[in-house]
């Protein structure tokens, strides 16, 4: 389907959902800015896209670089219609492992990087009175699962941050879309077994784009996760702590 | 497909880029509201302030787009994601000689400010636009014309000299003798050669605050041109309104207004009629019951093809009743028709409007404008308003004026017709290029490099671009319009 957005910025674009989003959003009229750590991967993705693309190698934890880089990107594009933050990490955590270094990385990439980038976009879109902010979160943010404490916490915090942005910006004509995919087959989940109802990155990207197009406040991808997570959210804690999910 | 790598870097990925404060960020709109841009807006009030913005742009690696009152219909004063240098606070009258009618103003002085300042001394600007809100700096940058272009030329013809701040920080005084190239290139140079700091204008002596106005109804474009040709020697002003909905033998029907200055002695009370308070446009309508500021809301239901077909037909037939009956109007009433309904453009919300105006040599104007109107009908995008004027050439390098006519057509833009209108505009461009016509950057929203290929090869345009390279080698001064129209040459 033809993209309704011309100038698009994707943070976390060199693989997985970000790469699939870039492929699906690109057409002859789009200009896509791809931001990610690995320059070689960015070049590979960009070379296969339709339309015009720009690449910016960047580590989202280099927070002090973000205001200047954001301004440069929108200048290079000549404007901005949508930003998608899809950078995320989920390192494997052992059953009895409490590793602060890993936790810090998770919070920095999944949450603080998002805040640093999306604050810039929120300022600009608020002034423009138009724009779409998409934060790719996860169903994991709905409950504190035993397997991934920091990852769940990072996504829960991201959800709340995005909700607050939405409440601030709705009145200004800016839509903020929180997307909560279930498990997606990406490099991040490679090697993990028994992931339920896993979908491809392409399917996830398609769901995210549909949610952005419809300006859905909070979208589960695929949609059936909404019912599942509704049930899971309402399981009493005393029971949930006994469940191995 | 194309890929740009902003910076080649190793695994240590760090950017150390300049940042402009977000408190200067503003959403800047083209007057027609169909185009917008987010920019860092600076509004200096002194020459030093302007210089410091130039310095800031150089330090931060940004470009500067000049903006006056933002009255260009399209993107001529937009500079997306870069600096917008808004000159509206540079609005002082620097010198006024009421004996000779010569005034020196800063670029942010508006046409409204100007006529109100000089009228009671018996002077009126030679050239004004259909609205009094543009700044003199903007008017000079676009080399605007009025309803008397065929008699007095453009505003540039009445600029004695100006001072300009070049992108390299130097200030030059330019007139027809000193820096004559820059004089003839910067007037009409759409702000690409530098920033006017002061402009000296010669004004027209008037002996009354009133004009003699004669409405003439015409039943076709052919008749419209015949009347213009017959009256252009004797008229001081001539403007034609065209009902673009009329077809067949009535195509181009409309109403001409001719206006003439009063000669000395014709007005028994010139000191009265020259008073500013007697010129002001009425502030209410509906027999004084409603403020004019509400009037656009009453217009909004009519701003669609059915409504405007009715309005155009009603205007034509009511105009025919008054045809040939001379009456008197103040200068302001006649000149600033577009200000009669404050913010009338809001009736075109949310998508806004664009105006398509082309300038065609007199010899084939009738045929070309008929073809344009028919093409609009074929695309089912009939202009809601059409305005017809007579022009004459002038010596400014980037001028739009020709020995001929222009037809300005207003189109409502919506999310569903935008693509169609831009496509129609490119087809209209082809007709203009084939006819040896010209375009006008103050009005333009749609021109593409493809439509401008012939224009690029004109000697005057080449000269202009060489001068741009000479005074602004790093292209510090840019706008969305400049990037859109001149991208292939950058």
PDB file of N, CA and C in Angstrom, chain A residues 129-210:
ATOM      1  N   UNK A 129       2.311  20.816  14.725  1.00  0.00           N
ATOM      2  CA  UNK A 129       0.884  20.512  14.841  1.00  0.00           C
ATOM      3  C   UNK A 129       0.485  19.301  14.041  1.00  0.00           C
ATOM      4  N   UNK A 130       1.446  18.487  13.689  1.00  0.00           N
ATOM      5  CA  UNK A 130       1.157  17.273  12.914  1.00  0.00           C
ATOM      6  C   UNK A 130       2.345  16.333  13.069  1.00  0.00           C
ATOM      7  N   UNK A 131       2.110  15.047  12.893  1.00  0.00           N
ATOM      8  CA  UNK A 131       3.209  14.083  12.970  1.00  0.00           C
ATOM      9  C   UNK A 131       2.763  12.801  13.640  1.00  0.00           C
ATOM     10  N   UNK A 132       3.537  11.755  13.417  1.00  0.00           N
ATOM     11  CA  UNK A 132       3.214  10.450  14.007  1.00  0.00           C
ATOM     12  C   UNK A 132       4.446   9.918  14.729  1.00  0.00           C
ATOM     13  N   UNK A 133       4.239   9.558  15.985  1.00  0.00           N
ATOM     14  CA  UNK A 133       5.309   8.943  16.775  1.00  0.00           C
ATOM     15  C   UNK A 133       4.897   7.501  17.041  1.00  0.00           C
ATOM     16  N   UNK A 134       5.764   6.580  16.674  1.00  0.00           N
ATOM     17  CA  UNK A 134       5.470   5.169  16.926  1.00  0.00           C
ATOM     18  C   UNK A 134       6.562   4.611  17.830  1.00  0.00           C
ATOM     19  N   UNK A 135       6.143   4.067  18.954  1.00  0.00           N
ATOM     20  CA  UNK A 135       7.093   3.401  19.847  1.00  0.00           C
ATOM     21  C   UNK A 135       6.826   1.914  19.803  1.00  0.00           C
ATOM     22  N   UNK A 136       7.849   1.138  19.443  1.00  0.00           N
ATOM     23  CA  UNK A 136       7.661  -0.310  19.393  1.00  0.00           C
ATOM     24  C   UNK A 136       8.020  -0.865  20.775  1.00  0.00           C
ATOM     25  N   UNK A 137       6.993  -1.249  21.488  1.00  0.00           N
ATOM     26  CA  UNK A 137       7.166  -1.794  22.829  1.00  0.00           C
ATOM     27  C   UNK A 137       7.025  -3.319  22.742  1.00  0.00           C
ATOM     28  N   UNK A 138       6.320  -3.927  23.694  1.00  0.00           N
ATOM     29  CA  UNK A 138       6.192  -5.391  23.670  1.00  0.00           C
ATOM     30  C   UNK A 138       5.064  -5.807  24.604  1.00  0.00           C
ATOM     31  N   UNK A 139       4.504  -6.968  24.350  1.00  0.00           N
ATOM     32  CA  UNK A 139       3.522  -7.508  25.300  1.00  0.00           C
ATOM     33  C   UNK A 139       4.191  -7.737  26.652  1.00  0.00           C
ATOM     34  N   UNK A 140       5.520  -7.874  26.640  1.00  0.00           N
ATOM     35  CA  UNK A 140       6.258  -8.134  27.883  1.00  0.00           C
ATOM     36  C   UNK A 140       6.090  -7.005  28.900  1.00  0.00           C
ATOM     37  N   UNK A 141       5.734  -5.808  28.417  1.00  0.00           N
ATOM     38  CA  UNK A 141       5.580  -4.678  29.333  1.00  0.00           C
ATOM     39  C   UNK A 141       4.299  -4.744  30.146  1.00  0.00           C
ATOM     40  N   UNK A 142       3.408  -5.692  29.824  1.00  0.00           N
ATOM     41  CA  UNK A 142       2.117  -5.746  30.514  1.00  0.00           C
ATOM     42  C   UNK A 142       2.178  -6.469  31.857  1.00  0.00           C
ATOM     43  N   UNK A 143       3.216  -7.235  32.050  1.00  0.00           N
ATOM     44  CA  UNK A 143       3.305  -8.018  33.287  1.00  0.00           C
ATOM     45  C   UNK A 143       4.773  -8.246  33.631  1.00  0.00           C
ATOM     46  N   UNK A 144       5.109  -8.343  34.888  1.00  0.00           N
ATOM     47  CA  UNK A 144       6.495  -8.604  35.292  1.00  0.00           C
ATOM     48  C   UNK A 144       6.775 -10.097  35.280  1.00  0.00           C
ATOM     49  N   UNK A 145       7.280 -10.550  34.135  1.00  0.00           N
ATOM     50  CA  UNK A 145       7.533 -11.990  34.018  1.00  0.00           C
ATOM     51  C   UNK A 145       8.844 -12.341  34.702  1.00  0.00           C
ATOM     52  N   UNK A 146       8.908 -13.548  35.197  1.00  0.00           N
ATOM     53  CA  UNK A 146      10.091 -13.956  35.964  1.00  0.00           C
ATOM     54  C   UNK A 146      11.338 -14.038  35.078  1.00  0.00           C
ATOM     55  N   UNK A 147      11.169 -14.345  33.813  1.00  0.00           N
ATOM     56  CA  UNK A 147      12.331 -14.587  32.946  1.00  0.00           C
ATOM     57  C   UNK A 147      13.125 -13.332  32.589  1.00  0.00           C
ATOM     58  N   UNK A 148      12.465 -12.143  32.535  1.00  0.00           N
ATOM     59  CA  UNK A 148      13.147 -10.948  32.008  1.00  0.00           C
ATOM     60  C   UNK A 148      12.760  -9.703  32.816  1.00  0.00           C
ATOM     61  N   UNK A 149      13.222  -9.604  34.059  1.00  0.00           N
ATOM     62  CA  UNK A 149      12.774  -8.470  34.889  1.00  0.00           C
ATOM     63  C   UNK A 149      13.046  -7.108  34.251  1.00  0.00           C
ATOM     64  N   UNK A 150      14.268  -6.877  33.815  1.00  0.00           N
ATOM     65  CA  UNK A 150      14.614  -5.539  33.303  1.00  0.00           C
ATOM     66  C   UNK A 150      13.926  -5.276  31.970  1.00  0.00           C
ATOM     67  N   UNK A 151      13.848  -6.289  31.121  1.00  0.00           N
ATOM     68  CA  UNK A 151      13.204  -6.103  29.817  1.00  0.00           C
ATOM     69  C   UNK A 151      11.730  -5.734  30.014  1.00  0.00           C
ATOM     70  N   UNK A 152      11.036  -6.492  30.899  1.00  0.00           N
ATOM     71  CA  UNK A 152       9.620  -6.192  31.159  1.00  0.00           C
ATOM     72  C   UNK A 152       9.476  -4.781  31.729  1.00  0.00           C
ATOM     73  N   UNK A 153      10.374  -4.450  32.654  1.00  0.00           N
ATOM     74  CA  UNK A 153      10.298  -3.116  33.273  1.00  0.00           C
ATOM     75  C   UNK A 153      10.541  -2.021  32.240  1.00  0.00           C
ATOM     76  N   UNK A 154      11.507  -2.261  31.338  1.00  0.00           N
ATOM     77  CA  UNK A 154      11.809  -1.238  30.318  1.00  0.00           C
ATOM     78  C   UNK A 154      10.606  -1.005  29.411  1.00  0.00           C
ATOM     79  N   UNK A 155       9.923  -2.078  29.050  1.00  0.00           N
ATOM     80  CA  UNK A 155       8.780  -1.936  28.145  1.00  0.00           C
ATOM     81  C   UNK A 155       7.570  -1.342  28.869  1.00  0.00           C
ATOM     82  N   UNK A 156       7.419  -1.692  30.152  1.00  0.00           N
ATOM     83  CA  UNK A 156       6.323  -1.097  30.930  1.00  0.00           C
ATOM     84  C   UNK A 156       6.529   0.410  31.055  1.00  0.00           C
ATOM     85  N   UNK A 157       7.773   0.781  31.334  1.00  0.00           N
ATOM     86  CA  UNK A 157       8.072   2.217  31.453  1.00  0.00           C
ATOM     87  C   UNK A 157       7.891   2.908  30.106  1.00  0.00           C
ATOM     88  N   UNK A 158       8.293   2.244  29.037  1.00  0.00           N
ATOM     89  CA  UNK A 158       8.123   2.826  27.696  1.00  0.00           C
ATOM     90  C   UNK A 158       6.633   3.048  27.404  1.00  0.00           C
ATOM     91  N   UNK A 159       5.810   2.065  27.784  1.00  0.00           N
ATOM     92  CA  UNK A 159       4.362   2.208  27.560  1.00  0.00           C
ATOM     93  C   UNK A 159       3.821   3.444  28.279  1.00  0.00           C
ATOM     94  N   UNK A 160       4.241   3.613  29.515  1.00  0.00           N
ATOM     95  CA  UNK A 160       3.733   4.742  30.307  1.00  0.00           C
ATOM     96  C   UNK A 160       4.243   6.060  29.744  1.00  0.00           C
ATOM     97  N   UNK A 161       5.502   6.068  29.346  1.00  0.00           N
ATOM     98  CA  UNK A 161       6.069   7.285  28.739  1.00  0.00           C
ATOM     99  C   UNK A 161       5.300   7.640  27.455  1.00  0.00           C
ATOM    100  N   UNK A 162       5.047   6.638  26.629  1.00  0.00           N
ATOM    101  CA  UNK A 162       4.339   6.897  25.363  1.00  0.00           C
ATOM    102  C   UNK A 162       2.906   7.374  25.636  1.00  0.00           C
ATOM    103  N   UNK A 163       2.276   6.797  26.651  1.00  0.00           N
ATOM    104  CA  UNK A 163       0.910   7.228  26.985  1.00  0.00           C
ATOM    105  C   UNK A 163       0.910   8.702  27.400  1.00  0.00           C
ATOM    106  N   UNK A 164       1.914   9.068  28.192  1.00  0.00           N
ATOM    107  CA  UNK A 164       2.001  10.464  28.631  1.00  0.00           C
ATOM    108  C   UNK A 164       2.258  11.394  27.445  1.00  0.00           C
ATOM    109  N   UNK A 165       3.136  10.954  26.530  1.00  0.00           N
ATOM    110  CA  UNK A 165       3.385  11.761  25.317  1.00  0.00           C
ATOM    111  C   UNK A 165       2.082  11.945  24.544  1.00  0.00           C
ATOM    112  N   UNK A 166       1.340  10.842  24.425  1.00  0.00           N
ATOM    113  CA  UNK A 166       0.071  10.885  23.672  1.00  0.00           C
ATOM    114  C   UNK A 166      -0.877  11.885  24.318  1.00  0.00           C
ATOM    115  N   UNK A 167      -0.941  11.856  25.646  1.00  0.00           N
ATOM    116  CA  UNK A 167      -1.855  12.759  26.343  1.00  0.00           C
ATOM    117  C   UNK A 167      -1.422  14.221  26.202  1.00  0.00           C
ATOM    118  N   UNK A 168      -0.117  14.434  26.099  1.00  0.00           N
ATOM    119  CA  UNK A 168       0.375  15.796  25.882  1.00  0.00           C
ATOM    120  C   UNK A 168       0.107  16.276  24.467  1.00  0.00           C
ATOM    121  N   UNK A 169       0.320  15.371  23.499  1.00  0.00           N
ATOM    122  CA  UNK A 169       0.401  15.810  22.101  1.00  0.00           C
ATOM    123  C   UNK A 169      -0.903  15.683  21.322  1.00  0.00           C
ATOM    124  N   UNK A 170      -1.861  14.915  21.850  1.00  0.00           N
ATOM    125  CA  UNK A 170      -3.107  14.700  21.089  1.00  0.00           C
ATOM    126  C   UNK A 170      -3.762  16.039  20.760  1.00  0.00           C
ATOM    127  N   UNK A 171      -3.761  16.926  21.725  1.00  0.00           N
ATOM    128  CA  UNK A 171      -4.423  18.216  21.539  1.00  0.00           C
ATOM    129  C   UNK A 171      -3.727  19.046  20.453  1.00  0.00           C
ATOM    130  N   UNK A 172      -2.461  18.715  20.182  1.00  0.00           N
ATOM    131  CA  UNK A 172      -1.714  19.461  19.158  1.00  0.00           C
ATOM    132  C   UNK A 172      -1.795  18.803  17.783  1.00  0.00           C
ATOM    133  N   UNK A 173      -2.541  17.722  17.669  1.00  0.00           N
ATOM    134  CA  UNK A 173      -2.698  17.080  16.359  1.00  0.00           C
ATOM    135  C   UNK A 173      -1.648  16.029  16.051  1.00  0.00           C
ATOM    136  N   UNK A 174      -0.890  15.619  17.077  1.00  0.00           N
ATOM    137  CA  UNK A 174       0.164  14.617  16.857  1.00  0.00           C
ATOM    138  C   UNK A 174      -0.334  13.277  17.382  1.00  0.00           C
ATOM    139  N   UNK A 175      -0.156  12.207  16.597  1.00  0.00           N
ATOM    140  CA  UNK A 175      -0.580  10.908  17.111  1.00  0.00           C
ATOM    141  C   UNK A 175       0.613  10.125  17.634  1.00  0.00           C
ATOM    142  N   UNK A 176       0.405   9.508  18.784  1.00  0.00           N
ATOM    143  CA  UNK A 176       1.440   8.684  19.406  1.00  0.00           C
ATOM    144  C   UNK A 176       0.888   7.265  19.509  1.00  0.00           C
ATOM    145  N   UNK A 177       1.591   6.358  18.879  1.00  0.00           N
ATOM    146  CA  UNK A 177       1.099   4.985  18.766  1.00  0.00           C
ATOM    147  C   UNK A 177       2.032   4.054  19.541  1.00  0.00           C
ATOM    148  N   UNK A 178       1.457   3.331  20.487  1.00  0.00           N
ATOM    149  CA  UNK A 178       2.236   2.325  21.215  1.00  0.00           C
ATOM    150  C   UNK A 178       1.926   0.977  20.573  1.00  0.00           C
ATOM    151  N   UNK A 179       2.970   0.293  20.136  1.00  0.00           N
ATOM    152  CA  UNK A 179       2.741  -1.019  19.518  1.00  0.00           C
ATOM    153  C   UNK A 179       3.344  -2.089  20.420  1.00  0.00           C
ATOM    154  N   UNK A 180       2.545  -3.096  20.691  1.00  0.00           N
ATOM    155  CA  UNK A 180       3.007  -4.192  21.562  1.00  0.00           C
ATOM    156  C   UNK A 180       2.975  -5.499  20.782  1.00  0.00           C
ATOM    157  N   UNK A 181       4.070  -5.814  20.119  1.00  0.00           N
ATOM    158  CA  UNK A 181       4.083  -7.097  19.413  1.00  0.00           C
ATOM    159  C   UNK A 181       4.283  -8.242  20.409  1.00  0.00           C
ATOM    160  N   UNK A 182       3.764  -9.402  20.021  1.00  0.00           N
ATOM    161  CA  UNK A 182       4.130 -10.621  20.731  1.00  0.00           C
ATOM    162  C   UNK A 182       5.504 -11.038  20.227  1.00  0.00           C
ATOM    163  N   UNK A 183       5.914 -12.280  20.457  1.00  0.00           N
ATOM    164  CA  UNK A 183       7.231 -12.707  19.982  1.00  0.00           C
ATOM    165  C   UNK A 183       7.380 -12.572  18.464  1.00  0.00           C
ATOM    166  N   UNK A 184       8.522 -12.059  18.054  1.00  0.00           N
ATOM    167  CA  UNK A 184       8.801 -11.843  16.629  1.00  0.00           C
ATOM    168  C   UNK A 184      10.139 -12.513  16.308  1.00  0.00           C
ATOM    169  N   UNK A 185      10.191 -13.193  15.194  1.00  0.00           N
ATOM    170  CA  UNK A 185      11.436 -13.871  14.797  1.00  0.00           C
ATOM    171  C   UNK A 185      12.428 -12.833  14.282  1.00  0.00           C
ATOM    172  N   UNK A 186      13.307 -12.381  15.140  1.00  0.00           N
ATOM    173  CA  UNK A 186      14.320 -11.385  14.777  1.00  0.00           C
ATOM    174  C   UNK A 186      15.650 -11.838  15.371  1.00  0.00           C
ATOM    175  N   UNK A 187      16.737 -11.157  15.044  1.00  0.00           N
ATOM    176  CA  UNK A 187      18.013 -11.518  15.675  1.00  0.00           C
ATOM    177  C   UNK A 187      17.929 -11.477  17.207  1.00  0.00           C
ATOM    178  N   UNK A 188      17.022 -10.605  17.753  1.00  0.00           N
ATOM    179  CA  UNK A 188      16.927 -10.482  19.206  1.00  0.00           C
ATOM    180  C   UNK A 188      16.382 -11.763  19.852  1.00  0.00           C
ATOM    181  N   UNK A 189      15.525 -12.479  19.136  1.00  0.00           N
ATOM    182  CA  UNK A 189      14.896 -13.671  19.724  1.00  0.00           C
ATOM    183  C   UNK A 189      15.534 -14.966  19.223  1.00  0.00           C
ATOM    184  N   UNK A 190      16.575 -14.819  18.390  1.00  0.00           N
ATOM    185  CA  UNK A 190      17.210 -16.014  17.827  1.00  0.00           C
ATOM    186  C   UNK A 190      17.774 -16.886  18.961  1.00  0.00           C
ATOM    187  N   UNK A 191      17.504 -18.170  18.889  1.00  0.00           N
ATOM    188  CA  UNK A 191      18.041 -19.074  19.908  1.00  0.00           C
ATOM    189  C   UNK A 191      17.093 -19.291  21.075  1.00  0.00           C
ATOM    190  N   UNK A 192      16.031 -18.491  21.155  1.00  0.00           N
ATOM    191  CA  UNK A 192      15.078 -18.703  22.244  1.00  0.00           C
ATOM    192  C   UNK A 192      14.050 -19.751  21.816  1.00  0.00           C
ATOM    193  N   UNK A 193      13.798 -20.693  22.707  1.00  0.00           N
ATOM    194  CA  UNK A 193      12.869 -21.775  22.366  1.00  0.00           C
ATOM    195  C   UNK A 193      11.479 -21.474  22.920  1.00  0.00           C
ATOM    196  N   UNK A 194      10.546 -22.209  22.376  1.00  0.00           N
ATOM    197  CA  UNK A 194       9.176 -22.220  22.907  1.00  0.00           C
ATOM    198  C   UNK A 194       8.524 -20.834  22.950  1.00  0.00           C
ATOM    199  N   UNK A 195       8.787 -20.011  21.955  1.00  0.00           N
ATOM    200  CA  UNK A 195       8.119 -18.708  21.932  1.00  0.00           C
ATOM    201  C   UNK A 195       6.722 -18.915  21.335  1.00  0.00           C
ATOM    202  N   UNK A 196       5.693 -18.500  22.056  1.00  0.00           N
ATOM    203  CA  UNK A 196       4.341 -18.782  21.574  1.00  0.00           C
ATOM    204  C   UNK A 196       3.931 -17.843  20.441  1.00  0.00           C
ATOM    205  N   UNK A 197       3.194 -18.365  19.499  1.00  0.00           N
ATOM    206  CA  UNK A 197       2.577 -17.594  18.410  1.00  0.00           C
ATOM    207  C   UNK A 197       3.567 -16.625  17.746  1.00  0.00           C
ATOM    208  N   UNK A 198       4.768 -17.111  17.500  1.00  0.00           N
ATOM    209  CA  UNK A 198       5.807 -16.227  16.938  1.00  0.00           C
ATOM    210  C   UNK A 198       5.441 -15.831  15.500  1.00  0.00           C
ATOM    211  N   UNK A 199       5.698 -14.578  15.183  1.00  0.00           N
ATOM    212  CA  UNK A 199       5.429 -14.094  13.818  1.00  0.00           C
ATOM    213  C   UNK A 199       6.734 -13.581  13.202  1.00  0.00           C
ATOM    214  N   UNK A 200       6.704 -13.394  11.892  1.00  0.00           N
ATOM    215  CA  UNK A 200       7.901 -12.896  11.217  1.00  0.00           C
ATOM    216  C   UNK A 200       8.012 -11.383  11.410  1.00  0.00           C
ATOM    217  N   UNK A 201       9.214 -10.846  11.153  1.00  0.00           N
ATOM    218  CA  UNK A 201       9.427  -9.393  11.250  1.00  0.00           C
ATOM    219  C   UNK A 201       8.542  -8.662  10.238  1.00  0.00           C
ATOM    220  N   UNK A 202       8.327  -9.279   9.089  1.00  0.00           N
ATOM    221  CA  UNK A 202       7.497  -8.655   8.050  1.00  0.00           C
ATOM    222  C   UNK A 202       6.048  -8.528   8.531  1.00  0.00           C
ATOM    223  N   UNK A 203       5.569  -9.605   9.198  1.00  0.00           N
ATOM    224  CA  UNK A 203       4.193  -9.543   9.718  1.00  0.00           C
ATOM    225  C   UNK A 203       4.093  -8.473  10.809  1.00  0.00           C
ATOM    226  N   UNK A 204       5.120  -8.397  11.650  1.00  0.00           N
ATOM    227  CA  UNK A 204       5.113  -7.388  12.712  1.00  0.00           C
ATOM    228  C   UNK A 204       5.114  -5.984  12.107  1.00  0.00           C
ATOM    229  N   UNK A 205       5.956  -5.786  11.089  1.00  0.00           N
ATOM    230  CA  UNK A 205       6.056  -4.459  10.460  1.00  0.00           C
ATOM    231  C   UNK A 205       4.720  -4.063   9.847  1.00  0.00           C
ATOM    232  N   UNK A 206       4.086  -5.025   9.203  1.00  0.00           N
ATOM    233  CA  UNK A 206       2.811  -4.740   8.575  1.00  0.00           C
ATOM    234  C   UNK A 206       1.779  -4.316   9.633  1.00  0.00           C
ATOM    235  N   UNK A 207       1.765  -5.027  10.770  1.00  0.00           N
ATOM    236  CA  UNK A 207       0.853  -4.668  11.861  1.00  0.00           C
ATOM    237  C   UNK A 207       1.151  -3.290  12.417  1.00  0.00           C
ATOM    238  N   UNK A 208       2.422  -2.954  12.534  1.00  0.00           N
ATOM    239  CA  UNK A 208       2.823  -1.645  13.077  1.00  0.00           C
ATOM    240  C   UNK A 208       2.378  -0.522  12.129  1.00  0.00           C
ATOM    241  N   UNK A 209       2.590  -0.739  10.843  1.00  0.00           N
ATOM    242  CA  UNK A 209       2.211   0.296   9.864  1.00  0.00           C
ATOM    243  C   UNK A 209       0.694   0.499   9.870  1.00  0.00           C
ATOM    244  N   UNK A 210      -0.039  -0.620   9.959  1.00  0.00           N
ATOM    245  CA  UNK A 210      -1.506  -0.489  10.007  1.00  0.00           C
ATOM    246  C   UNK A 210      -1.942   0.300  11.235  1.00  0.00           C
TER     247      UNK A 210
END
